[in-house]
Coordinates of C-alpha atoms and ligand atoms in Angstrom, one line a residue:
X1 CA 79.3 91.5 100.3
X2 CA 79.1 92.8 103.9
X3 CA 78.8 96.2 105.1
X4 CA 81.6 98.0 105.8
X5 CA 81.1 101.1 108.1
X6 CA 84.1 100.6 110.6
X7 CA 86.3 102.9 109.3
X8 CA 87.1 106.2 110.6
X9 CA 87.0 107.6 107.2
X10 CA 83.2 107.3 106.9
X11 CA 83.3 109.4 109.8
X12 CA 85.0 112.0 108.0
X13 CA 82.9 112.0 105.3
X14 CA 79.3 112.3 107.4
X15 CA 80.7 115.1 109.0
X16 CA 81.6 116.7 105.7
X17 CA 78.2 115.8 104.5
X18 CA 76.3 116.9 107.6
X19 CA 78.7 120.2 107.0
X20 CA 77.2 120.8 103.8
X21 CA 80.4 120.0 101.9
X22 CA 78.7 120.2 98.1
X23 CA 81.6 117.5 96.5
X24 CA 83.2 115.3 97.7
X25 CA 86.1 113.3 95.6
X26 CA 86.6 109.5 97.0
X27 CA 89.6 107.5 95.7
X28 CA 89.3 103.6 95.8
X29 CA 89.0 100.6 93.7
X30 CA 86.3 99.0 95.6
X31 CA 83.0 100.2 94.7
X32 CA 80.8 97.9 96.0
X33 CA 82.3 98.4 99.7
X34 CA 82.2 102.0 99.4
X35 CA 78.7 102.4 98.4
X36 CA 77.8 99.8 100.2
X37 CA 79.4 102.3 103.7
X38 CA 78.0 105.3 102.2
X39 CA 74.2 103.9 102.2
X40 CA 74.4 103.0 105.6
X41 CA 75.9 106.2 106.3
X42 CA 73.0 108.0 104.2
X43 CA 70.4 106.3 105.8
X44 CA 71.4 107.7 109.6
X45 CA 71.2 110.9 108.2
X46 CA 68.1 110.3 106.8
X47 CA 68.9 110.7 103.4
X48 CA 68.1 109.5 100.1
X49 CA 71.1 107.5 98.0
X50 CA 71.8 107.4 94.8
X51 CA 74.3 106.0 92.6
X52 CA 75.3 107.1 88.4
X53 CA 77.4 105.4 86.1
X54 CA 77.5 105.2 82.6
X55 CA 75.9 101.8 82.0
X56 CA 72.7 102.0 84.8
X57 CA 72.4 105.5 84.6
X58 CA 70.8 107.6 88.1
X59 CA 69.3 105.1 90.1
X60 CA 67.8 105.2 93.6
X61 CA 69.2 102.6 96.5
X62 CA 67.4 101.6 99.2
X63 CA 69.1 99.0 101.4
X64 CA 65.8 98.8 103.7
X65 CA 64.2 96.6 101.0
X66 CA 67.6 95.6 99.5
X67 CA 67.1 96.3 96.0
X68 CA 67.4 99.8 93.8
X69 CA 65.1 101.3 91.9
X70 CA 65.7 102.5 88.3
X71 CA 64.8 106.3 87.8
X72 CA 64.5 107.5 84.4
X73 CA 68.1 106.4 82.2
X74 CA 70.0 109.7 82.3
X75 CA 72.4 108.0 80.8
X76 CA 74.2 111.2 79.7
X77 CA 76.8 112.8 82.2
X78 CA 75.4 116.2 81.7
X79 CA 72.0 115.1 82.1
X80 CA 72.7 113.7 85.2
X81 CA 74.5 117.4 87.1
X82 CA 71.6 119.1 85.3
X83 CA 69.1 116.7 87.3
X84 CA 70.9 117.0 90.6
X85 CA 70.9 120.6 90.2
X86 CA 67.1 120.8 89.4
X87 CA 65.9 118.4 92.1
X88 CA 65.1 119.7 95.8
X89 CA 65.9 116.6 97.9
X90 CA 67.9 115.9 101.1
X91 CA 69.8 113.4 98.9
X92 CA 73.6 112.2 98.2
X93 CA 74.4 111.5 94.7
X94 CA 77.3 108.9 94.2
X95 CA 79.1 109.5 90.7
X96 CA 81.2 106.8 89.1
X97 CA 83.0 106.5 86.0
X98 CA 83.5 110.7 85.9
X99 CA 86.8 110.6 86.3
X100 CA 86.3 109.9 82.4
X101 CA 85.1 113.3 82.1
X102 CA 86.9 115.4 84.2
X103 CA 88.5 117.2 80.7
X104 CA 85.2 117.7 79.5
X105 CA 85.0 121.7 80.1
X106 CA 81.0 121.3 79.8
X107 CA 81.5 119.3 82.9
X108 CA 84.1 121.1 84.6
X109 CA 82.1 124.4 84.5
X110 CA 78.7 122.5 85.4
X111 CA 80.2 121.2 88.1
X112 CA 81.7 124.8 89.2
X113 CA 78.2 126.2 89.2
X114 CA 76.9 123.3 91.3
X115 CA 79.4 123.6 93.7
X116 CA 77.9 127.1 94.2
X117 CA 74.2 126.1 94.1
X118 CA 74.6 123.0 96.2
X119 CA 76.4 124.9 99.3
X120 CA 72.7 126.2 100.4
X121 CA 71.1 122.8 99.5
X122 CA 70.9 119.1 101.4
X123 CA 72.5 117.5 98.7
X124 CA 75.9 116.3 98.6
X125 CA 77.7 114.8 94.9
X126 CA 80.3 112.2 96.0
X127 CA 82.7 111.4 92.9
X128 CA 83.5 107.2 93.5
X129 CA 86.8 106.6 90.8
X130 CA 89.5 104.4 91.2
X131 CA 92.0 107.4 90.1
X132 CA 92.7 111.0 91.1
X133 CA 91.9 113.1 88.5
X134 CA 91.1 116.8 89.1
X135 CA 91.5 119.7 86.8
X136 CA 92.8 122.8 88.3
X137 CA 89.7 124.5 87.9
X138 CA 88.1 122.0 90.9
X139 CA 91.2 122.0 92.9
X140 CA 89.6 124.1 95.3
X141 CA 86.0 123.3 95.2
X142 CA 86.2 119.7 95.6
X143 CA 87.5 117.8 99.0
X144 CA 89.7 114.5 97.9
X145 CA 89.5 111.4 100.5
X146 CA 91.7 108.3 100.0
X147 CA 89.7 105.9 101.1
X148 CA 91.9 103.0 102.6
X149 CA 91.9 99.5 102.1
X150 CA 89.6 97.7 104.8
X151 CA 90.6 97.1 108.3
X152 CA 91.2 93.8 110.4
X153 CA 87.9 94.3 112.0
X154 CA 86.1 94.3 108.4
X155 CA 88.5 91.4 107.3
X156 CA 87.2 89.3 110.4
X157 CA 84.0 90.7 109.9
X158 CA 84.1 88.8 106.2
X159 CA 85.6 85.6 108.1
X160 CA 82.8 85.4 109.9
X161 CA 80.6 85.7 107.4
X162 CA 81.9 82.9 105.4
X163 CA 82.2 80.6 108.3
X164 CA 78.3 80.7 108.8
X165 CA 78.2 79.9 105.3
X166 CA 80.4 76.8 105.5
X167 CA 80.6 73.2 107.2
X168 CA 83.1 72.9 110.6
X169 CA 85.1 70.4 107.9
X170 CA 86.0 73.4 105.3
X171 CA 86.6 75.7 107.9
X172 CA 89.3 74.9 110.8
X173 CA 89.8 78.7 112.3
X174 CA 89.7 79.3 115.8
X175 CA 89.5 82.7 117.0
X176 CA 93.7 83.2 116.9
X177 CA 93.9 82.0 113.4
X178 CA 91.2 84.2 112.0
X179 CA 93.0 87.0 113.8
X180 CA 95.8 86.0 112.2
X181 CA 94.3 85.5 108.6
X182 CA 92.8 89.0 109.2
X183 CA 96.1 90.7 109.4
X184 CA 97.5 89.0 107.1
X185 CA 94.9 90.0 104.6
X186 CA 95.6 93.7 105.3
X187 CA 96.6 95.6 101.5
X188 CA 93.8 93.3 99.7
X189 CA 90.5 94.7 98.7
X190 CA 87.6 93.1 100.8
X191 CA 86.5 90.9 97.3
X192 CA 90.2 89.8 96.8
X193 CA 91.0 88.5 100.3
X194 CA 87.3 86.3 99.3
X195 CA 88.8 85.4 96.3
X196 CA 92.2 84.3 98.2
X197 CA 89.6 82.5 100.9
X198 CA 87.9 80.7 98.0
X199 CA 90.9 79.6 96.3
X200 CA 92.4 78.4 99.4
X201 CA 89.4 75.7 99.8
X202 CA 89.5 75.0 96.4
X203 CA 92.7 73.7 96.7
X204 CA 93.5 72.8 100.6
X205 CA 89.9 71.6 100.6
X206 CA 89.8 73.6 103.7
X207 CA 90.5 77.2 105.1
X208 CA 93.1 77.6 108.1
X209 CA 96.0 79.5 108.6
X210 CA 97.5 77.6 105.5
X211 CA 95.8 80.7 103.8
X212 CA 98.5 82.6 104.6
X213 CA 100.9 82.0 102.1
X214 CA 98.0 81.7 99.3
X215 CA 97.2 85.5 100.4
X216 CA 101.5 86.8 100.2
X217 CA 101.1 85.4 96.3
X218 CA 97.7 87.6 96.0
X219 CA 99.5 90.3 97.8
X220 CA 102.7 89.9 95.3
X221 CA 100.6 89.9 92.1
X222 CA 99.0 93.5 93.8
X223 CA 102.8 94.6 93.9
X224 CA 103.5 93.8 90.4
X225 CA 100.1 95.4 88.6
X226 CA 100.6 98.4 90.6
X227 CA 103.6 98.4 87.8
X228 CA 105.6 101.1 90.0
X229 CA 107.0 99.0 93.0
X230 CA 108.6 95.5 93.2
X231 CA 108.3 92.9 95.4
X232 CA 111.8 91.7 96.4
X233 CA 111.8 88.2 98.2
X234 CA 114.0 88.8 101.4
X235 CA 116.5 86.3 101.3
X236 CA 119.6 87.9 102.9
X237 CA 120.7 87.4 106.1
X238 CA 121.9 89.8 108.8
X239 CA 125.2 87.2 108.5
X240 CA 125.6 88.0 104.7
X241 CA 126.1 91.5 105.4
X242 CA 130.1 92.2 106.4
X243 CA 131.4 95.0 108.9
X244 CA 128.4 97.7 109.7
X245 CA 129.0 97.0 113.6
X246 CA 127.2 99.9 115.0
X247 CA 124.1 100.0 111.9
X248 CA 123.8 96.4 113.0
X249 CA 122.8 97.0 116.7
X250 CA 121.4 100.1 115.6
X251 CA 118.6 97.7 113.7
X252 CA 118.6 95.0 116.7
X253 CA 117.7 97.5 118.9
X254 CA 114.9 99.5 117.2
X255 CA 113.6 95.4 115.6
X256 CA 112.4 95.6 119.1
X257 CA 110.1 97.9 119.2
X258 CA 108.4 96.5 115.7
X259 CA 108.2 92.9 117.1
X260 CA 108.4 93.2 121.1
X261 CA 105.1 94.0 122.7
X262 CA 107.1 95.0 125.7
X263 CA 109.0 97.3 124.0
X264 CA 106.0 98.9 122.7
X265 CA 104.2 98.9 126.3
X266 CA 107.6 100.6 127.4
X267 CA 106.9 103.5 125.1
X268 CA 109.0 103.0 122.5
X269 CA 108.1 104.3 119.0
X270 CA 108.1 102.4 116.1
X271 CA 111.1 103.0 113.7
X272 CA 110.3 104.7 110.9
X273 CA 112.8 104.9 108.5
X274 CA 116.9 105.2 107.3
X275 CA 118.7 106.8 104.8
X276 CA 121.7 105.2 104.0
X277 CA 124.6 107.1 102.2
X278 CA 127.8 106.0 100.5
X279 CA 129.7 104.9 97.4
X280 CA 128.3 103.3 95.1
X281 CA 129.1 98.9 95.9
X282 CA 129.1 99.6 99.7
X283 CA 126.4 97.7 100.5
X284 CA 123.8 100.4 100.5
X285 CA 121.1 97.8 98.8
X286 CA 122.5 94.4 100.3
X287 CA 121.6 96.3 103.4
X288 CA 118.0 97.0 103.0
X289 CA 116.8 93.4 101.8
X290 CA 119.2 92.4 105.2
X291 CA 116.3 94.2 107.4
X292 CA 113.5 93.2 105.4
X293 CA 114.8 89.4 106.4
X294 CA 116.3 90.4 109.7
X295 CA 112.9 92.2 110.7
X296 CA 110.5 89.2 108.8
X297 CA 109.0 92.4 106.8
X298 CA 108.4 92.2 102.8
X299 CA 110.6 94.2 101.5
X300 CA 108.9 96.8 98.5
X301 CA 111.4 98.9 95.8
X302 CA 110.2 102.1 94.7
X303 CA 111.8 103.2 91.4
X304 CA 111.9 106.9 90.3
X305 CA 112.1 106.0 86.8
X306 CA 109.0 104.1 87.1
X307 CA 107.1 106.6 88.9
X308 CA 108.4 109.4 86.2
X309 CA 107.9 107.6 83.3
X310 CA 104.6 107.8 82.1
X311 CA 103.8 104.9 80.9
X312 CA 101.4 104.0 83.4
X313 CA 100.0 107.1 85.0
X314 CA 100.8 110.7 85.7
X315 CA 103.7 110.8 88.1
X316 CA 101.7 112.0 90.8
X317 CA 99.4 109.4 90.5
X318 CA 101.6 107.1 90.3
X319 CA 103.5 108.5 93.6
X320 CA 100.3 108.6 95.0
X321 CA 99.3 104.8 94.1
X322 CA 102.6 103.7 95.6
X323 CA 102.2 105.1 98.9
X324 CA 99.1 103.5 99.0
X325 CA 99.6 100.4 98.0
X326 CA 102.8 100.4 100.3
X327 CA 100.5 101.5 102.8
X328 CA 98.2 98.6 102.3
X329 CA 100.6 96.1 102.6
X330 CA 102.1 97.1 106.1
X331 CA 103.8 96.3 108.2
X332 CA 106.1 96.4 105.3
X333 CA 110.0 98.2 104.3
X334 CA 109.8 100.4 101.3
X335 CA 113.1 101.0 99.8
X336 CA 113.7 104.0 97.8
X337 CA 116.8 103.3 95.8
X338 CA 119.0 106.6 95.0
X339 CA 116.3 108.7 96.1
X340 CA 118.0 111.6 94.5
X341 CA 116.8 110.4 91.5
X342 CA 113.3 112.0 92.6
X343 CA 114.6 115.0 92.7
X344 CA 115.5 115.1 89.0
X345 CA 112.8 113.6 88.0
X346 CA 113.5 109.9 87.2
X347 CA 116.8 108.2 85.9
X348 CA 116.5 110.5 82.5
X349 CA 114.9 113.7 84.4
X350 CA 112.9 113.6 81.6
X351 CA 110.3 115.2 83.9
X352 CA 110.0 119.1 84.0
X353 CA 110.8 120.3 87.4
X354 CA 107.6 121.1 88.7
X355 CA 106.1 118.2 88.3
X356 CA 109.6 116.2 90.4
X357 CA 109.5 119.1 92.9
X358 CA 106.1 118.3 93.1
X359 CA 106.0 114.6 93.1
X360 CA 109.0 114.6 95.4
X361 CA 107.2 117.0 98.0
X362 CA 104.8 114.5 98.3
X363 CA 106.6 111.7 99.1
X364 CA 108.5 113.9 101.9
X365 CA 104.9 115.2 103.4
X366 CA 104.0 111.0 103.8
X367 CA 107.4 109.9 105.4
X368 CA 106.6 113.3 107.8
X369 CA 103.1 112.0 108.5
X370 CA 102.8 108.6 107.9
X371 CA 100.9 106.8 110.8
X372 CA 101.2 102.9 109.4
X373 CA 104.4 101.1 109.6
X374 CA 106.2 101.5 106.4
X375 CA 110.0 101.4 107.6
X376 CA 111.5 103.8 104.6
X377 CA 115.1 103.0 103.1
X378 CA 116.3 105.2 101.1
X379 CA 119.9 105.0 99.5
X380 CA 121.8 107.5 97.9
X381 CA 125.3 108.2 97.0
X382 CA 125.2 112.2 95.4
X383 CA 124.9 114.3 98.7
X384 CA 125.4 117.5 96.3
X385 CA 121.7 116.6 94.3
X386 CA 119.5 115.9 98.1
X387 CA 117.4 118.5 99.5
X388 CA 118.0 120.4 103.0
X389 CA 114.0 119.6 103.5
X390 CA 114.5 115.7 103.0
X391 CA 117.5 115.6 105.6
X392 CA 115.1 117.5 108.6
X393 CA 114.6 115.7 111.8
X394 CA 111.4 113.7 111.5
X395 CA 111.8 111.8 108.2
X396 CA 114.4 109.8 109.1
X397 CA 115.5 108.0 112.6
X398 CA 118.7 107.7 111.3
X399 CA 121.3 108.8 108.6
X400 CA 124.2 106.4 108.5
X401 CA 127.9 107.2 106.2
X402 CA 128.4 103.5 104.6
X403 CA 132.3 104.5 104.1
X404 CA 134.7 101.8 102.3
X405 CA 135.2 99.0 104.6
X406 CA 138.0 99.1 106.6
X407 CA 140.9 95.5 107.1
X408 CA 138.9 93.6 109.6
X409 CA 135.6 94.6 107.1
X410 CA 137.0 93.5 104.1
X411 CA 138.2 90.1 106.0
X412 CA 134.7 89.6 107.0
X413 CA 133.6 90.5 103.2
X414 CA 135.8 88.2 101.7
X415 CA 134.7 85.5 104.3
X416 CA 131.2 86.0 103.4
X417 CA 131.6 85.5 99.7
X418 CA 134.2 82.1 99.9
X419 CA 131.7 80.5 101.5
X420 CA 129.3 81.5 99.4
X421 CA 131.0 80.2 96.3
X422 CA 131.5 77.0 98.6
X423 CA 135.1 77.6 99.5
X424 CA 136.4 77.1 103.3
X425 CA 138.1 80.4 104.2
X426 CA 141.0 78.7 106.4
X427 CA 142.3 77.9 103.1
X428 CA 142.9 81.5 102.5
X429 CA 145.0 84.5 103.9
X430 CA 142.4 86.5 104.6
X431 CA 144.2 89.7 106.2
X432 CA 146.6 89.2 103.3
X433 CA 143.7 89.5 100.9
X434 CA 142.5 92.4 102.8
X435 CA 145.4 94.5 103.1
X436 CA 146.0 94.0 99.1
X437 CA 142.3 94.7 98.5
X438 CA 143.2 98.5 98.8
X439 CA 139.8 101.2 98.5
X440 CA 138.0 98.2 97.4
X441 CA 134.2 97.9 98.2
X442 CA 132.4 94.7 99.1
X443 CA 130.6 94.7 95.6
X444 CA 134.4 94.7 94.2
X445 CA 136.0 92.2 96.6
X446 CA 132.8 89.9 95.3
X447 CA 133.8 90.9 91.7
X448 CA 137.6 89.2 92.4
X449 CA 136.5 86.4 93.5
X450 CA 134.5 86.0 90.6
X451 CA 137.4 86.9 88.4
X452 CA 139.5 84.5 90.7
X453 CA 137.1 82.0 89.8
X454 CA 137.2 82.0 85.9
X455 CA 141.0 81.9 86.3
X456 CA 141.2 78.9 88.2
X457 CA 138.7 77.1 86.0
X458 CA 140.4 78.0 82.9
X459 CA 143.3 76.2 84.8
X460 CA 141.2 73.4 85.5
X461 CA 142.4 73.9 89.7
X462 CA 140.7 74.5 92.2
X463 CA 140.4 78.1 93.2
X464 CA 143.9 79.8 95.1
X465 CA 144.8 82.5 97.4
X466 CA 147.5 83.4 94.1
X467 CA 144.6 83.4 92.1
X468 CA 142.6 85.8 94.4
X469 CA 145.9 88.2 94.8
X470 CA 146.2 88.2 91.1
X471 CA 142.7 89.5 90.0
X472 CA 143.0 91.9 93.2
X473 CA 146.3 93.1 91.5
X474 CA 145.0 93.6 87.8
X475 CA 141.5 95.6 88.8
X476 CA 141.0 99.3 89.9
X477 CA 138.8 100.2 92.7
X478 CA 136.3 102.4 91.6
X479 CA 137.9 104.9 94.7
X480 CA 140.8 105.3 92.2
X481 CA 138.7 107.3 90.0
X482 CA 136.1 108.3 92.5
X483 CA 138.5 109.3 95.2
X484 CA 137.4 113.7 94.8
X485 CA 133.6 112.9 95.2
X486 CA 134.5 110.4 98.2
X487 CA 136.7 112.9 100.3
X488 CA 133.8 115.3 99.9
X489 CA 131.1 112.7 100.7
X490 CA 133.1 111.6 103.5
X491 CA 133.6 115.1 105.4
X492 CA 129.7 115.9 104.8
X493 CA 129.3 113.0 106.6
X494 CA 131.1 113.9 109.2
X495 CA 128.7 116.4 110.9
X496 CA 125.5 115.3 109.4
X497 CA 125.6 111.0 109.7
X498 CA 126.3 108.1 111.9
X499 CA 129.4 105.9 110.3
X500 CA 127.7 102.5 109.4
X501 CA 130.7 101.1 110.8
Ligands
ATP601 P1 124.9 101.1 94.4 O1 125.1 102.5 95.0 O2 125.7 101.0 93.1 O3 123.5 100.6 94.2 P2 125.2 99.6 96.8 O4 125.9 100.3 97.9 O5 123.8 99.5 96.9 O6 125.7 100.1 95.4 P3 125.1 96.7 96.8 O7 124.3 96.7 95.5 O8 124.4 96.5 98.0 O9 125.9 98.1 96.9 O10 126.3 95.8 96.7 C1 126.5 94.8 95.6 C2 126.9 93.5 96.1 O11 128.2 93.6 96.7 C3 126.0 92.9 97.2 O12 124.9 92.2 96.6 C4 127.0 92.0 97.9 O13 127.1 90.8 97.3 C5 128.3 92.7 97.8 N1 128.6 93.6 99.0 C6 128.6 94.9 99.1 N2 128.9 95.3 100.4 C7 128.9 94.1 101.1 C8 129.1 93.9 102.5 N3 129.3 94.9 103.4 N4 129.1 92.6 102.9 C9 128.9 91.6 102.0 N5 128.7 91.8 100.7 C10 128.8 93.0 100.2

């Protein structure tokens, strides 16, 4: 396993440990690469290493002579603080497996009493877990670092490494391809991507740039053991989507500065996210897996009743996890669907408000900060449940009004879906369709056809424009019923969004 010690983050951290921060709370699932960075980093400050967990116990590393040295077992969490406490070394102390024990008031007020004894000592406790947890009684002693996945340099770092290891017949990467196998890797831990590499010869008998799509599947199974977003495979086209004139060139112009390396030496900044508002069938979600196709992005679903509902983590961890692994996986688009879900706390609100206030805060505080490209869509059609905060300048680009479509929309909708269902439209009135189509939505104009469809089979006939007029005829537009809410919608819109169309 090579060393890592790139990243800025290790940076960080000496500089809290030369600042004689006494602990230190480091979030990651790769233990071996973060010990690994933090022995390196201990041995420029001239400081002894040392590493707990529950199965080894405290033991000593010393990467000079590459091996570790067993002190005596103190096997026993307590044993271990009491130990540190005792000792009178320029030393750092890496702790796994304590996020176990972080409800353990024996530990959470040893560890209280450190914090105070350590702050005039050389030795630093550095917590290593794979999950946030903190009791409010360390909230404000302890300093919590994300530490993120690794770079491109450390993935071509481990490129390199294997290609001295293997013959020029297993390994066809010129420089390019290796970059490009890098970036690709990007959102895999540094022993998955070798896994992915491994794999890949196993089965290609060699590694190129045909690692690529072995490395998307690794990067898919990621999504789906996260348990809290979905990988969506983005199969719409920009062509599938009808009407939307002006949130079309809206996207071709800012696609630019994602893909166009001019665009980007012109100054202009990356898009970073659009929240899309409007009845429900508009096209709100057709819309998002459009970019993610449109912009050659993988598209990522976040789902409030995921994150809320506890059976995978605490909600905050699990918003937490989300942004992260979102984060890894950029340049990506993360879709929030009816984002004012998160407000309420899930699809049931089964969450108690602070908690959602909270959980949602946090989300808001990324979209406000985040540096990597995560282009955010979020969807919504309940303007009376979103949040002044989530609607200031700087989390969005854009906010655009998906309204009902208008005629030439709908002909363009009903287009679309004949030719989907393998019909030529020339056979069909369209502006006839259209104009009978009154208040429907693009989800409902789909719907008739489908109705259309059944009828005409039943008839054993092909499919008719009478058949399409008839189940236009016997169905109500949701904008029958819906028609209060939409007027209101609609003049919100006026002043605060850009009409889609
Ligand atoms: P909701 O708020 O209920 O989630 P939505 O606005 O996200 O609704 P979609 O789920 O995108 O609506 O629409 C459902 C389906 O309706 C789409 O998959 C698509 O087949 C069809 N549809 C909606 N709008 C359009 C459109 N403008 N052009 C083509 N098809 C459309």
């Amino acid at each position: 396993m090579p060393v890592a010690n790139g990243p800025i983050i290790f940076s960080e951290i000496k500089l809290l440990v030369q600042s004689r921060c006494p602990i230190i709370y480091l979030t990651s699932h790769e233990e071996e690469r973060v010990v690994s960075s933090l022995t390196v980093m201990a041995k420029e400050l001239t400081k002894q290493v040392y590493s707990w967990s529950i199965t080894t116990g405290l033991q000593e590393l010393n990467l000079e002579e590459d091996d570790i040295s067993d002190l005596q077992a103190l096997n026993d969490p307590i044993d271990v603080l009491n130990h540190i406490d005792r000792c009178n070394e320029n030393s750092i102390f890496i702790l796994k497996d304590f996020h176990f024990f972080m409800d353990d008031l024996l530990i959470i007020r040893k560890l209280r009493d450190l914090f105070q004894n350590l702050k005039t000592s050389n030795k630093t406790i550095i917590v290593l877990s794979p999950v946030l947890k903190l009791p409010l009684e360390l909230n404000k002693e302890i300093t919590v670092l994300d530490i993120p996945l690794p770079s491109t340099e450390e993935f071509l770092k481990l490129i390199n490494e294997i290609k001295t290891h293997l013959s020029a017949k297993t390994m066809e990467l010129d420089e390019k391809d290796s970059l490009l196998l890098a970036r690709a890797s990007h959102g895999l831990t540094l022993v998955e991507a070798e896994n992915v590499f491994s794999k890949t010869i196993v089965n290609e008998t060699k590694l190129s740039r045909n690692g690529i799509p072995y490395i998307l599947n690794e990067k898919k199974q990621i999504v789906r053991k996260s348990g809290i977003l979905e990988f969506y495979p983005a199969s719409n086209r920009i062509q599938d989507l009808g009407g939307f004139t002006s949130l079309k060139r809206w996207l071709e112009e800012r696609g630019q500065a994602l893909t166009s390396a001019a665009a980007k030496k012109f100054g202009l900044p990356e898009p970073k996210g659009i929240l899309l508002l409007g009845p429900p069938g508009t096209g709100k979600s057709l819309t998002a897996k459009v970019v993610s196709h449109y912009w050659q992005l993988p598209l990522l679903k976040l789902d409030f009743g995921k994150i809320f509902s506890g059976l995978v983590g605490s909600s905050e961890e699990n918003m937490r996890e989300a942004l992260k692994t979102a984060e890894g996986l950029a340049p990506c688009v993360l879709w929030i669907d009816e984002i004012e879900k998160g407000i309420a706390g899930g699809k049931s609100g089964n969450s108690d408000g602070g908690t959602a206030s909270r959980v949602f805060g946090s989300l808001l505080t990324w979209m406000q900060e985040k540096k990597s490209t995560v282009f955010v869509i979020a969807t919504a059609n309940d303007i009376t449940r979103l949040p002044p905060e989530l609607l200031r300048k700087g989390r969005f680009d854009e906010i655009f009004f998906l309204d009902l479509p208008r005629e030439k929309e709908k002909e363009e909708i009903f287009h679309i879906h004949l030719i989907k269902k393998g019909r030529d439209p020339k056979r069909f009135n369209l502006p006839e369709l259209a104009k009978t189509a009154e208040n429907f939505t693009g989800a409902e104009i789909e719907q008739v056809i489908m109705d259309a469809l059944f009828t005409a089979f039943n008839k054993k006939k092909d499919l008719t424009h009478e058949d399409i007029l008839g189940a236009i005829k016997s169905s109500v537009p949701l904008a029958a019923t819906y028609g209060k809410e939409l007027n209101e919608l609609r003049e919100w819109a006026t002043t605060r969004a850009r009409k889609a169309s």
